mmCIF file of C-alpha atoms in Angstrom:
data_model
loop_
_atom_site.group_PDB
_atom_site.id
_atom_site.type_symbol
_atom_site.label_atom_id
_atom_site.label_comp_id
_atom_site.label_asym_id
_atom_site.label_seq_id
_atom_site.Cartn_x
_atom_site.Cartn_y
_atom_site.Cartn_z
ATOM 1 C CA MET A 1101 -14.253 -14.336 -9.891
ATOM 2 C CA ILE A 1102 -14.317 -11.064 -7.926
ATOM 3 C CA LEU A 1103 -13.547 -7.804 -9.714
ATOM 4 C CA ILE A 1104 -11.957 -4.996 -7.691
ATOM 5 C CA ILE A 1105 -11.724 -1.536 -9.227
ATOM 6 C CA SER A 1106 -9.267 0.542 -7.250
ATOM 7 C CA LYS A 1107 -6.087 2.588 -7.228
ATOM 8 C CA LYS A 1108 -2.552 1.363 -6.738
ATOM 9 C CA ASN A 1109 -2.006 3.326 -3.561
ATOM 10 C CA ASP A 1110 -5.131 2.361 -1.651
ATOM 11 C CA ILE A 1111 -4.115 0.563 1.520
ATOM 12 C CA SER A 1112 -7.652 -0.650 2.308
ATOM 13 C CA THR A 1113 -7.724 -2.498 -1.031
ATOM 14 C CA LEU A 1114 -4.540 -4.327 -0.040
ATOM 15 C CA GLU A 1115 -6.050 -5.331 3.279
ATOM 16 C CA VAL A 1116 -9.162 -6.723 1.556
ATOM 17 C CA MET A 1117 -6.938 -8.593 -0.931
ATOM 18 C CA LYS A 1118 -5.125 -10.222 1.989
ATOM 19 C CA TRP A 1119 -8.449 -11.463 3.352
ATOM 20 C CA LEU A 1120 -9.523 -12.718 -0.089
ATOM 21 C CA ASN A 1121 -6.250 -14.654 -0.335
ATOM 22 C CA ARG A 1122 -6.919 -16.098 3.098
ATOM 23 C CA MET A 1123 -10.439 -17.138 2.001
ATOM 24 C CA ASP A 1124 -9.161 -18.587 -1.280
ATOM 25 C CA LYS A 1125 -11.472 -16.321 -3.252
ATOM 26 C CA PRO A 1126 -10.015 -15.505 -6.692
ATOM 27 C CA TYR A 1127 -10.031 -11.839 -7.709
ATOM 28 C CA ILE A 1128 -8.828 -9.417 -10.357
ATOM 29 C CA VAL A 1129 -7.721 -5.890 -9.486
ATOM 30 C CA ILE A 1130 -8.107 -3.088 -12.001
ATOM 31 C CA GLN A 1131 -5.921 -0.057 -11.419
ATOM 32 C CA GLU A 1132 -6.099 3.539 -12.593
ATOM 33 C CA ASP A 1133 -3.463 3.248 -15.325
ATOM 34 C CA GLU A 1134 -5.233 0.445 -17.240
ATOM 35 C CA VAL A 1135 -7.193 1.059 -20.419
ATOM 36 C CA PHE A 1136 -9.540 -1.708 -21.573
ATOM 37 C CA GLU A 1137 -10.620 -2.772 -24.996
ATOM 38 C CA ILE A 1138 -13.975 -4.530 -25.285
ATOM 39 C CA ARG A 1139 -13.492 -7.717 -27.306
ATOM 40 C CA ILE A 1140 -15.624 -10.722 -28.145
ATOM 41 C CA LEU A 1141 -14.896 -14.446 -28.437
ATOM 42 C CA GLY A 1142 -17.810 -16.311 -29.945
ATOM 43 C CA LYS A 1143 -20.691 -14.585 -28.187
ATOM 44 C CA ARG A 1144 -18.805 -13.884 -24.944
ATOM 45 C CA LEU A 1145 -17.665 -10.346 -24.261
ATOM 46 C CA TYR A 1146 -14.339 -9.899 -22.561
ATOM 47 C CA LEU A 1147 -12.207 -6.957 -21.446
ATOM 48 C CA GLU A 1148 -8.499 -6.750 -22.127
ATOM 49 C CA SER A 1149 -5.920 -4.269 -20.849
ATOM 50 C CA GLN A 1150 -2.134 -4.254 -20.625
ATOM 51 C CA ARG A 1151 -2.351 -6.211 -17.337
ATOM 52 C CA ASN A 1152 -5.660 -8.032 -17.240
ATOM 53 C CA VAL A 1153 -8.014 -10.034 -19.430
ATOM 54 C CA PHE A 1154 -11.337 -11.477 -18.267
ATOM 55 C CA PHE A 1155 -14.760 -12.549 -19.526
ATOM 56 C CA ILE A 1156 -17.606 -10.382 -18.253
ATOM 57 C CA ASP A 1157 -19.711 -13.459 -17.450
ATOM 58 C CA ASP A 1158 -16.900 -14.894 -15.297
ATOM 59 C CA ILE A 1159 -17.304 -12.018 -12.849
ATOM 60 C CA SER A 1160 -19.531 -12.918 -9.905
ATOM 61 C CA SER A 1161 -19.170 -9.779 -7.785
ATOM 62 C CA VAL A 1162 -17.681 -6.301 -8.099
ATOM 63 C CA TRP A 1163 -16.166 -3.960 -5.532
ATOM 64 C CA TYR A 1164 -15.850 -0.437 -6.805
ATOM 65 C CA ARG A 1165 -13.342 1.119 -4.418
ATOM 66 C CA ARG A 1166 -11.798 4.043 -6.324
ATOM 67 C CA GLY A 1167 -10.607 5.095 -9.780
ATOM 68 C CA GLY A 1168 -12.619 3.526 -12.582
ATOM 69 C CA ILE A 1169 -12.620 1.314 -15.664
ATOM 70 C CA GLN A 1170 -11.348 3.224 -18.682
ATOM 71 C CA PHE A 1171 -12.064 2.143 -22.226
ATOM 72 C CA VAL A 1172 -10.190 2.644 -25.488
ATOM 73 C CA ARG A 1173 -12.182 4.888 -27.836
ATOM 74 C CA LYS A 1174 -11.284 4.366 -31.473
ATOM 75 C CA GLN A 1175 -11.209 7.447 -33.694
ATOM 76 C CA TYR A 1176 -12.404 7.487 -37.322
ATOM 77 C CA ASP A 1177 -11.287 9.845 -40.101
ATOM 78 C CA ASN A 1178 -14.696 10.705 -41.549
ATOM 79 C CA PRO A 1179 -16.350 13.145 -39.046
ATOM 80 C CA SER A 1180 -19.850 11.660 -39.543
ATOM 81 C CA VAL A 1181 -18.551 8.125 -39.097
ATOM 82 C CA ASN A 1182 -16.607 9.316 -36.053
ATOM 83 C CA ILE A 1183 -19.733 10.779 -34.392
ATOM 84 C CA HIS A 1184 -21.691 7.596 -35.130
ATOM 85 C CA MET A 1185 -18.925 5.282 -33.924
ATOM 86 C CA ASN A 1186 -18.395 7.394 -30.840
ATOM 87 C CA GLU A 1187 -22.026 6.770 -29.899
ATOM 88 C CA ALA A 1188 -21.792 3.072 -30.789
ATOM 89 C CA GLN A 1189 -18.761 2.715 -28.515
ATOM 90 C CA HIS A 1190 -20.504 4.690 -25.771
ATOM 91 C CA TRP A 1191 -23.472 2.294 -25.721
ATOM 92 C CA LEU A 1192 -21.217 -0.751 -25.796
ATOM 93 C CA GLU A 1193 -19.299 0.617 -22.798
ATOM 94 C CA ASP A 1194 -22.602 1.462 -21.125
ATOM 95 C CA TYR A 1195 -23.768 -2.131 -21.628
ATOM 96 C CA VAL A 1196 -20.559 -3.507 -20.106
ATOM 97 C CA MET A 1197 -20.787 -1.168 -17.110
ATOM 98 C CA ASN A 1198 -24.477 -1.951 -16.568
ATOM 99 C CA THR A 1199 -23.805 -5.681 -16.772
ATOM 100 C CA LEU A 1200 -20.988 -5.408 -14.222
ATOM 101 C CA GLU A 1201 -23.055 -3.216 -11.899
ATOM 102 C CA SER A 1202 -25.999 -5.616 -12.078
ATOM 103 C CA LYS A 1203 -23.861 -8.305 -10.411
ATOM 104 C CA LYS A 1204 -23.465 -8.517 -6.661
ATOM 105 C CA HIS A 1205 -21.524 -5.380 -5.844
ATOM 106 C CA ILE A 1206 -20.185 -2.985 -3.272
ATOM 107 C CA SER A 1207 -20.554 0.595 -4.578
ATOM 108 C CA LYS A 1208 -20.938 1.514 -8.208
ATOM 109 C CA GLN A 1209 -18.521 3.471 -10.347
ATOM 110 C CA ARG A 1210 -21.299 5.537 -11.816
ATOM 111 C CA ASN A 1211 -22.730 6.894 -8.578
ATOM 112 C CA SER A 1212 -19.514 7.093 -6.608
ATOM 113 C CA HIS A 1213 -19.625 10.891 -6.625
ATOM 114 C CA VAL A 1214 -22.501 12.519 -4.832
ATOM 115 C CA ASN A 1215 -23.678 16.107 -4.816
ATOM 116 C CA LYS A 1216 -23.142 17.289 -1.226
ATOM 117 C CA LEU A 1217 -25.984 19.793 -1.471
ATOM 118 C CA LEU A 1218 -28.522 17.259 -2.713
ATOM 119 C CA VAL A 1219 -27.360 14.768 -0.092
ATOM 120 C CA LEU A 1220 -28.129 17.275 2.669
ATOM 121 C CA GLU A 1221 -31.621 17.844 1.261
ATOM 122 C CA LYS A 1222 -32.229 14.117 0.987
ATOM 123 C CA ALA A 1223 -30.894 13.596 4.526
ATOM 124 C CA GLN A 1224 -33.456 16.107 5.793
ATOM 125 C CA ASN A 1225 -36.159 14.271 3.855
ATOM 126 C CA ALA A 1226 -35.019 11.020 5.463
ATOM 127 C CA GLY A 1227 -35.653 12.634 8.861
ATOM 128 C CA LEU A 1228 -32.045 13.274 9.879
ATOM 129 C CA ASP A 1229 -31.110 16.521 11.631
ATOM 130 C CA VAL A 1230 -28.912 18.688 9.418
ATOM 131 C CA PRO A 1231 -27.313 21.991 10.544
ATOM 132 C CA ALA A 1232 -28.993 24.880 8.689
ATOM 133 C CA PHE A 1233 -27.197 25.524 5.402
ATOM 134 C CA TYR A 1234 -27.428 27.894 2.463
ATOM 135 C CA LEU A 1235 -25.539 29.156 -0.557
ATOM 136 C CA ALA A 1236 -24.533 32.807 -0.810
ATOM 137 C CA LYS A 1237 -22.267 35.125 -2.756
ATOM 138 C CA ASN A 1238 -21.598 37.448 0.179
ATOM 139 C CA THR A 1239 -21.451 37.358 3.967
ATOM 140 C CA GLU A 1240 -24.534 39.548 4.515
ATOM 141 C CA ASP A 1241 -26.379 36.856 6.506
ATOM 142 C CA VAL A 1242 -23.287 35.266 7.999
ATOM 143 C CA THR A 1243 -22.592 35.578 11.706
ATOM 144 C CA PRO A 1244 -18.803 35.438 12.147
ATOM 145 C CA GLY A 1245 -17.746 32.779 14.615
ATOM 146 C CA LYS A 1246 -21.065 30.950 14.299
ATOM 147 C CA THR A 1247 -20.931 29.859 10.662
ATOM 148 C CA ILE A 1248 -18.688 27.446 8.858
ATOM 149 C CA THR A 1249 -17.829 27.135 5.192
ATOM 150 C CA LYS A 1250 -16.542 24.157 3.294
ATOM 151 C CA SER A 1251 -16.030 23.162 -0.284
ATOM 152 C CA ILE A 1252 -18.890 21.513 -2.176
ATOM 153 C CA THR A 1253 -16.353 19.440 -4.120
ATOM 154 C CA GLY A 1254 -15.485 15.854 -3.303
ATOM 155 C CA ASN A 1255 -11.773 16.504 -3.445
ATOM 156 C CA VAL A 1256 -10.570 19.241 -1.097
ATOM 157 C CA ILE A 1257 -6.884 18.950 -1.966
ATOM 158 C CA LEU A 1258 -5.464 21.243 -4.647
ATOM 159 C CA GLU A 1259 -2.193 19.647 -5.598
ATOM 160 C CA CYS A 1260 0.658 21.959 -6.640
ATOM 161 C CA ILE A 1261 -1.416 25.101 -6.161
ATOM 162 C CA ASP A 1262 1.902 26.904 -6.392
ATOM 163 C CA SER A 1263 5.401 25.751 -7.148
ATOM 164 C CA GLU A 1264 6.111 24.553 -3.624
ATOM 165 C CA SER A 1265 2.766 23.884 -1.931
ATOM 166 C CA ASP A 1266 -0.412 21.853 -1.989
ATOM 167 C CA GLY A 1267 -3.620 23.513 -0.796
ATOM 168 C CA ILE A 1268 -6.158 21.853 1.497
ATOM 169 C CA MET A 1269 -9.660 23.210 2.087
ATOM 170 C CA TYR A 1270 -10.648 22.099 5.538
ATOM 171 C CA THR A 1271 -13.970 23.032 7.079
ATOM 172 C CA SER A 1272 -13.383 26.551 8.416
ATOM 173 C CA VAL A 1273 -15.174 28.916 10.773
ATOM 174 C CA ILE A 1274 -15.922 32.281 9.153
ATOM 175 C CA GLU A 1275 -13.891 34.780 11.122
ATOM 176 C CA GLU A 1276 -15.084 38.063 9.622
ATOM 177 C CA LYS A 1277 -17.472 39.595 7.120
ATOM 178 C CA GLU A 1278 -16.258 40.185 3.574
ATOM 179 C CA SER A 1279 -16.697 43.509 1.817
ATOM 180 C CA ASP A 1280 -16.678 42.010 -1.701
ATOM 181 C CA ASP A 1281 -18.859 39.434 -3.374
ATOM 182 C CA PHE A 1282 -17.356 36.034 -4.165
ATOM 183 C CA PHE A 1283 -18.205 32.863 -6.106
ATOM 184 C CA ILE A 1284 -21.336 31.180 -4.710
ATOM 185 C CA SER A 1285 -20.204 29.467 -1.522
ATOM 186 C CA PHE A 1286 -21.595 26.985 0.968
ATOM 187 C CA PHE A 1287 -22.361 28.140 4.505
ATOM 188 C CA GLN A 1288 -23.615 26.103 7.408
ATOM 189 C CA GLU A 1289 -24.519 26.763 11.019
ATOM 190 C CA LYS A 1290 -21.592 25.929 13.301
ATOM 191 C CA ILE A 1291 -22.556 23.287 15.850
ATOM 192 C CA GLU A 1292 -20.730 23.083 19.160
ATOM 193 C CA LYS A 1293 -20.174 19.370 19.367
ATOM 194 C CA ASP A 1294 -19.821 16.908 22.209
ATOM 195 C CA PHE A 1295 -17.997 14.605 19.795
ATOM 196 C CA GLU A 1296 -18.058 13.432 16.190
ATOM 197 C CA VAL A 1297 -19.257 10.105 14.887
ATOM 198 C CA ARG A 1298 -17.981 8.471 11.724
ATOM 199 C CA SER A 1299 -19.937 5.488 10.493
ATOM 200 C CA PHE A 1300 -19.190 2.876 7.884
ATOM 201 C CA TYR A 1301 -22.228 1.527 6.048
ATOM 202 C CA LEU A 1302 -22.305 -1.745 4.135
ATOM 203 C CA ASP A 1303 -25.528 -3.168 2.773
ATOM 204 C CA GLY A 1304 -27.738 -2.166 5.687
ATOM 205 C CA ARG A 1305 -25.152 -2.790 8.403
ATOM 206 C CA ILE A 1306 -23.485 0.047 10.295
ATOM 207 C CA TRP A 1307 -20.251 0.319 12.282
ATOM 208 C CA SER A 1308 -19.583 3.601 14.078
ATOM 209 C CA MET A 1309 -16.720 5.307 15.830
ATOM 210 C CA ALA A 1310 -16.829 8.307 18.167
ATOM 211 C CA ILE A 1311 -14.035 10.825 17.592
ATOM 212 C CA PHE A 1312 -13.236 13.087 20.513
ATOM 213 C CA SER A 1313 -11.949 15.996 18.494
ATOM 214 C CA GLN A 1314 -13.601 18.851 20.369
ATOM 215 C CA ASN A 1315 -10.957 19.362 23.056
ATOM 216 C CA ASP A 1316 -8.105 19.975 20.638
ATOM 217 C CA GLU A 1317 -7.924 23.397 18.970
ATOM 218 C CA GLN A 1318 -6.303 21.815 15.922
ATOM 219 C CA THR A 1319 -9.038 19.233 15.309
ATOM 220 C CA LYS A 1320 -11.987 21.141 16.757
ATOM 221 C CA THR A 1321 -13.503 22.280 13.451
ATOM 222 C CA ASP A 1322 -12.173 19.536 11.192
ATOM 223 C CA PHE A 1323 -10.776 16.322 12.690
ATOM 224 C CA ARG A 1324 -8.831 15.672 9.482
ATOM 225 C CA LYS A 1325 -6.317 18.283 10.698
ATOM 226 C CA TYR A 1326 -4.795 15.355 12.521
ATOM 227 C CA ASN A 1327 -2.761 16.064 15.607
ATOM 228 C CA ILE A 1328 -0.033 13.480 15.159
ATOM 229 C CA GLU A 1329 1.701 14.252 18.466
ATOM 230 C CA ASN A 1330 -1.475 13.907 20.498
ATOM 231 C CA PRO A 1331 -4.097 12.033 18.449
ATOM 232 C CA ASN A 1332 -7.840 12.277 19.076
ATOM 233 C CA ARG A 1333 -9.319 9.494 21.125
ATOM 234 C CA ASN A 1334 -11.394 7.184 18.881
ATOM 235 C CA VAL A 1335 -13.698 4.580 20.374
ATOM 236 C CA PRO A 1336 -16.339 2.122 19.093
ATOM 237 C CA TYR A 1337 -19.808 3.654 19.249
ATOM 238 C CA LYS A 1338 -23.375 2.558 18.631
ATOM 239 C CA LEU A 1339 -25.742 5.119 17.139
ATOM 240 C CA PRO A 1340 -29.358 5.002 18.359
ATOM 241 C CA ASP A 1341 -31.604 2.705 16.306
ATOM 242 C CA HIS A 1342 -33.763 5.578 15.035
ATOM 243 C CA ILE A 1343 -30.668 7.303 13.580
ATOM 244 C CA GLU A 1344 -29.449 4.070 11.977
ATOM 245 C CA GLU A 1345 -32.893 3.511 10.426
ATOM 246 C CA LYS A 1346 -32.779 6.999 8.895
ATOM 247 C CA MET A 1347 -29.242 6.380 7.643
ATOM 248 C CA ILE A 1348 -30.378 3.219 5.900
ATOM 249 C CA LYS A 1349 -33.275 5.124 4.341
ATOM 250 C CA LEU A 1350 -30.903 7.842 3.119
ATOM 251 C CA MET A 1351 -28.455 5.343 1.611
ATOM 252 C CA GLN A 1352 -31.319 3.591 -0.158
ATOM 253 C CA VAL A 1353 -32.569 6.895 -1.602
ATOM 254 C CA LEU A 1354 -29.019 7.662 -2.793
ATOM 255 C CA ASP A 1355 -28.740 4.129 -4.241
ATOM 256 C CA LEU A 1356 -25.533 3.548 -2.248
ATOM 257 C CA ASN A 1357 -24.852 0.227 -0.557
ATOM 258 C CA CYS A 1358 -21.543 1.326 0.939
ATOM 259 C CA GLY A 1359 -20.108 4.566 2.276
ATOM 260 C CA SER A 1360 -18.782 6.575 5.195
ATOM 261 C CA LEU A 1361 -21.120 8.973 6.973
ATOM 262 C CA ASP A 1362 -20.186 11.793 9.321
ATOM 263 C CA PHE A 1363 -22.223 13.050 12.263
ATOM 264 C CA ILE A 1364 -21.823 15.507 15.127
ATOM 265 C CA LYS A 1365 -23.440 14.812 18.460
ATOM 266 C CA THR A 1366 -24.704 17.699 20.577
ATOM 267 C CA GLY A 1367 -26.808 16.853 23.607
ATOM 268 C CA ASP A 1368 -29.335 14.325 22.351
ATOM 269 C CA THR A 1369 -29.142 15.449 18.746
ATOM 270 C CA TYR A 1370 -27.095 13.772 16.044
ATOM 271 C CA TYR A 1371 -26.467 16.164 13.153
ATOM 272 C CA PHE A 1372 -25.737 14.592 9.797
ATOM 273 C CA LEU A 1373 -22.841 16.249 7.945
ATOM 274 C CA GLU A 1374 -22.062 14.272 4.821
ATOM 275 C CA VAL A 1375 -21.625 10.912 3.153
ATOM 276 C CA ASN A 1376 -18.620 9.773 1.182
ATOM 277 C CA PRO A 1377 -19.280 6.707 -1.006
ATOM 278 C CA VAL A 1378 -15.561 6.017 -1.394
ATOM 279 C CA GLY A 1379 -14.385 7.312 1.986
ATOM 280 C CA GLN A 1380 -11.582 5.937 4.084
ATOM 281 C CA PHE A 1381 -12.620 3.270 6.576
ATOM 282 C CA GLY A 1382 -9.213 1.888 7.581
ATOM 283 C CA ASN A 1383 -9.126 4.057 10.701
ATOM 284 C CA ILE A 1384 -12.587 2.911 11.886
ATOM 285 C CA SER A 1385 -11.649 -0.684 11.220
ATOM 286 C CA PHE A 1386 -8.299 -0.465 13.005
ATOM 287 C CA ASP A 1387 -9.171 1.798 15.946
ATOM 288 C CA CYS A 1388 -12.423 -0.010 16.755
ATOM 289 C CA ASN A 1389 -11.273 -3.518 15.889
ATOM 290 C CA TYR A 1390 -14.204 -3.942 13.482
ATOM 291 C CA MET A 1391 -12.234 -5.857 10.797
ATOM 292 C CA LEU A 1392 -14.211 -4.114 8.065
ATOM 293 C CA GLU A 1393 -11.806 -5.407 5.413
ATOM 294 C CA LYS A 1394 -12.895 -8.921 6.355
ATOM 295 C CA GLU A 1395 -16.573 -7.885 6.195
ATOM 296 C CA ILE A 1396 -15.988 -6.617 2.641
ATOM 297 C CA ALA A 1397 -14.133 -9.772 1.636
ATOM 298 C CA ASP A 1398 -16.947 -11.872 3.141
ATOM 299 C CA TYR A 1399 -19.597 -9.952 1.232
ATOM 300 C CA LEU A 1400 -17.874 -10.273 -2.144
ATOM 301 C CA MET B 1253 -10.630 35.929 -2.917
ATOM 302 C CA LYS B 1254 -9.716 36.167 -6.557
ATOM 303 C CA HIS B 1255 -6.910 38.602 -5.694
ATOM 304 C CA LEU B 1256 -5.267 35.922 -3.576
ATOM 305 C CA PHE B 1257 -4.683 33.713 -6.604
ATOM 306 C CA ASN B 1258 -4.691 36.371 -9.352
ATOM 307 C CA GLU B 1259 -7.748 34.879 -11.020
ATOM 308 C CA LYS B 1260 -9.963 37.094 -13.133
ATOM 309 C CA ASN B 1261 -13.115 35.233 -12.072
ATOM 310 C CA GLN B 1262 -14.497 35.044 -8.551
ATOM 311 C CA LEU B 1263 -13.530 32.171 -6.261
ATOM 312 C CA PRO B 1264 -15.544 30.779 -3.339
ATOM 313 C CA ILE B 1265 -14.771 31.951 0.183
ATOM 314 C CA THR B 1266 -13.128 28.580 0.923
ATOM 315 C CA PHE B 1267 -10.058 29.923 -0.883
ATOM 316 C CA LYS B 1268 -9.616 32.532 1.838
ATOM 317 C CA TYR B 1269 -9.263 29.761 4.399
ATOM 318 C CA ILE B 1270 -7.208 27.357 2.298
ATOM 319 C CA GLU B 1271 -4.183 25.923 4.066
ATOM 320 C CA LEU B 1272 -0.999 25.717 2.082
ATOM 321 C CA ILE B 1273 1.277 22.871 2.990
ATOM 322 C CA LYS B 1274 4.862 22.975 1.825
ATOM 323 C CA LYS B 1275 5.695 19.777 -0.001
ATOM 324 C CA ASN B 1276 8.994 19.285 1.780
ATOM 325 C CA LYS B 1277 7.223 19.762 5.116
ATOM 326 C CA LEU B 1278 4.907 16.890 4.238
ATOM 327 C CA LYS B 1279 7.843 14.634 3.506
ATOM 328 C CA GLN B 1280 9.489 15.547 6.784
ATOM 329 C CA SER B 1281 6.391 14.902 8.872
ATOM 330 C CA ASN B 1282 6.010 11.436 7.340
ATOM 331 C CA LYS B 1283 9.643 10.582 7.791
ATOM 332 C CA ASN B 1284 9.196 8.597 10.947
ATOM 333 C CA ILE B 1285 5.849 7.055 10.223
ATOM 334 C CA THR B 1286 5.518 4.818 7.197
ATOM 335 C CA TYR B 1287 7.596 3.314 4.468
ATOM 336 C CA TYR B 1288 6.189 1.869 1.273
ATOM 337 C CA VAL B 1289 7.732 -0.686 -0.999
ATOM 338 C CA PRO B 1290 6.777 -2.158 -4.386
ATOM 339 C CA CYS B 1291 5.058 -5.523 -4.069
ATOM 340 C CA GLU B 1292 4.414 -7.855 -6.978
ATOM 341 C CA LYS B 1293 1.923 -10.072 -5.188
ATOM 342 C CA TYR B 1294 -0.387 -7.185 -4.374
ATOM 343 C CA GLN B 1295 0.319 -5.365 -7.656
ATOM 344 C CA THR B 1296 1.298 -2.117 -5.970
ATOM 345 C CA SER B 1297 4.211 0.194 -5.389
ATOM 346 C CA PHE B 1298 2.644 1.257 -2.118
ATOM 347 C CA TYR B 1299 2.847 -1.819 0.070
ATOM 348 C CA VAL B 1300 3.184 -0.823 3.713
ATOM 349 C CA ARG B 1301 6.432 -2.229 5.007
ATOM 350 C CA GLU B 1302 5.530 -2.730 8.590
ATOM 351 C CA LYS B 1303 4.486 -5.546 10.801
ATOM 352 C CA PRO B 1304 0.841 -6.276 9.977
ATOM 353 C CA PHE B 1305 -1.464 -5.360 12.818
ATOM 354 C CA LYS B 1306 -3.227 -8.184 14.533
ATOM 355 C CA HIS B 1307 -6.852 -7.676 15.414
ATOM 356 C CA LEU B 1308 -7.873 -8.285 18.983
ATOM 357 C CA VAL B 1309 -9.964 -11.376 19.325
ATOM 358 C CA ARG B 1310 -11.991 -11.772 22.454
ATOM 359 C CA MET B 1311 -11.828 -15.327 23.733
ATOM 360 C CA LEU B 1312 -15.179 -16.299 25.159
#
């Protein structure tokens, strides 16, 4: 039995489920609104939520896509008992999660969020080219027009930032110096790109797509500012072997067996930008005809 | 930056460049693109109601 941990609204999960149906592979999907209780029958642990119930030892492989398994935590009246039982429940949950993650898997819930700053350092250590970056609380060393800033958070969307808008923090070019100090921010050298490359990594295999975003003012600095009227041209692409070898090394150091990696190509140099362990890959799959959803279903 | 959002603590410079998107504008821009429907089989309320795309298969 395959276990899929995802969110209701993830289209890629649906596409993988269609392939699993086609392959007659049974699966269970856990969604974000489920809360599980750890139960036992004889000596076999099982998890039960409002929608699902399954034995841990019936699970043969796990795909962590998004969201996460949530557990019921029982509360106790006596504060000392409560502290003790809180720890007991923590270790029981930890055992369940470890057991699930020790099975054949694609991504793990517990390292699905990476620190962008550490990833850049580790990418440099793996031999990848990374545009010069630093943290600062002012723009003293910043050259306007030649430096970009972006959020160090995984989520760049601030929902309902005011009563009628959402906020999105795209990668932005610093336009001018600031007179005041600000919260420690991330700055990186702006690279004039020939094109961008987005790669999907799965267990040592790599599928890449070139994104020609540099000729459109709207998508020039951040291709996610999609131009719906006139979309960027996206084509299948093969990164040089020496870059792919370094990517594999980086993913191994990060203990990730799946993820989306972004690069910029300038001349003969491929600059690594970031890795997203739970990134979107539907566009690479569709635009380049890679059928990545089938690859995932095959692997599970 | 903190003045922009009336926060007493400092905010990173990314807040200066944040793009605000009106919620109703989002709805309008998606109007012609995709529709979602609930689907019991796939346990979702977000099933894409469109003809499934067919991958190209090169015949050798």
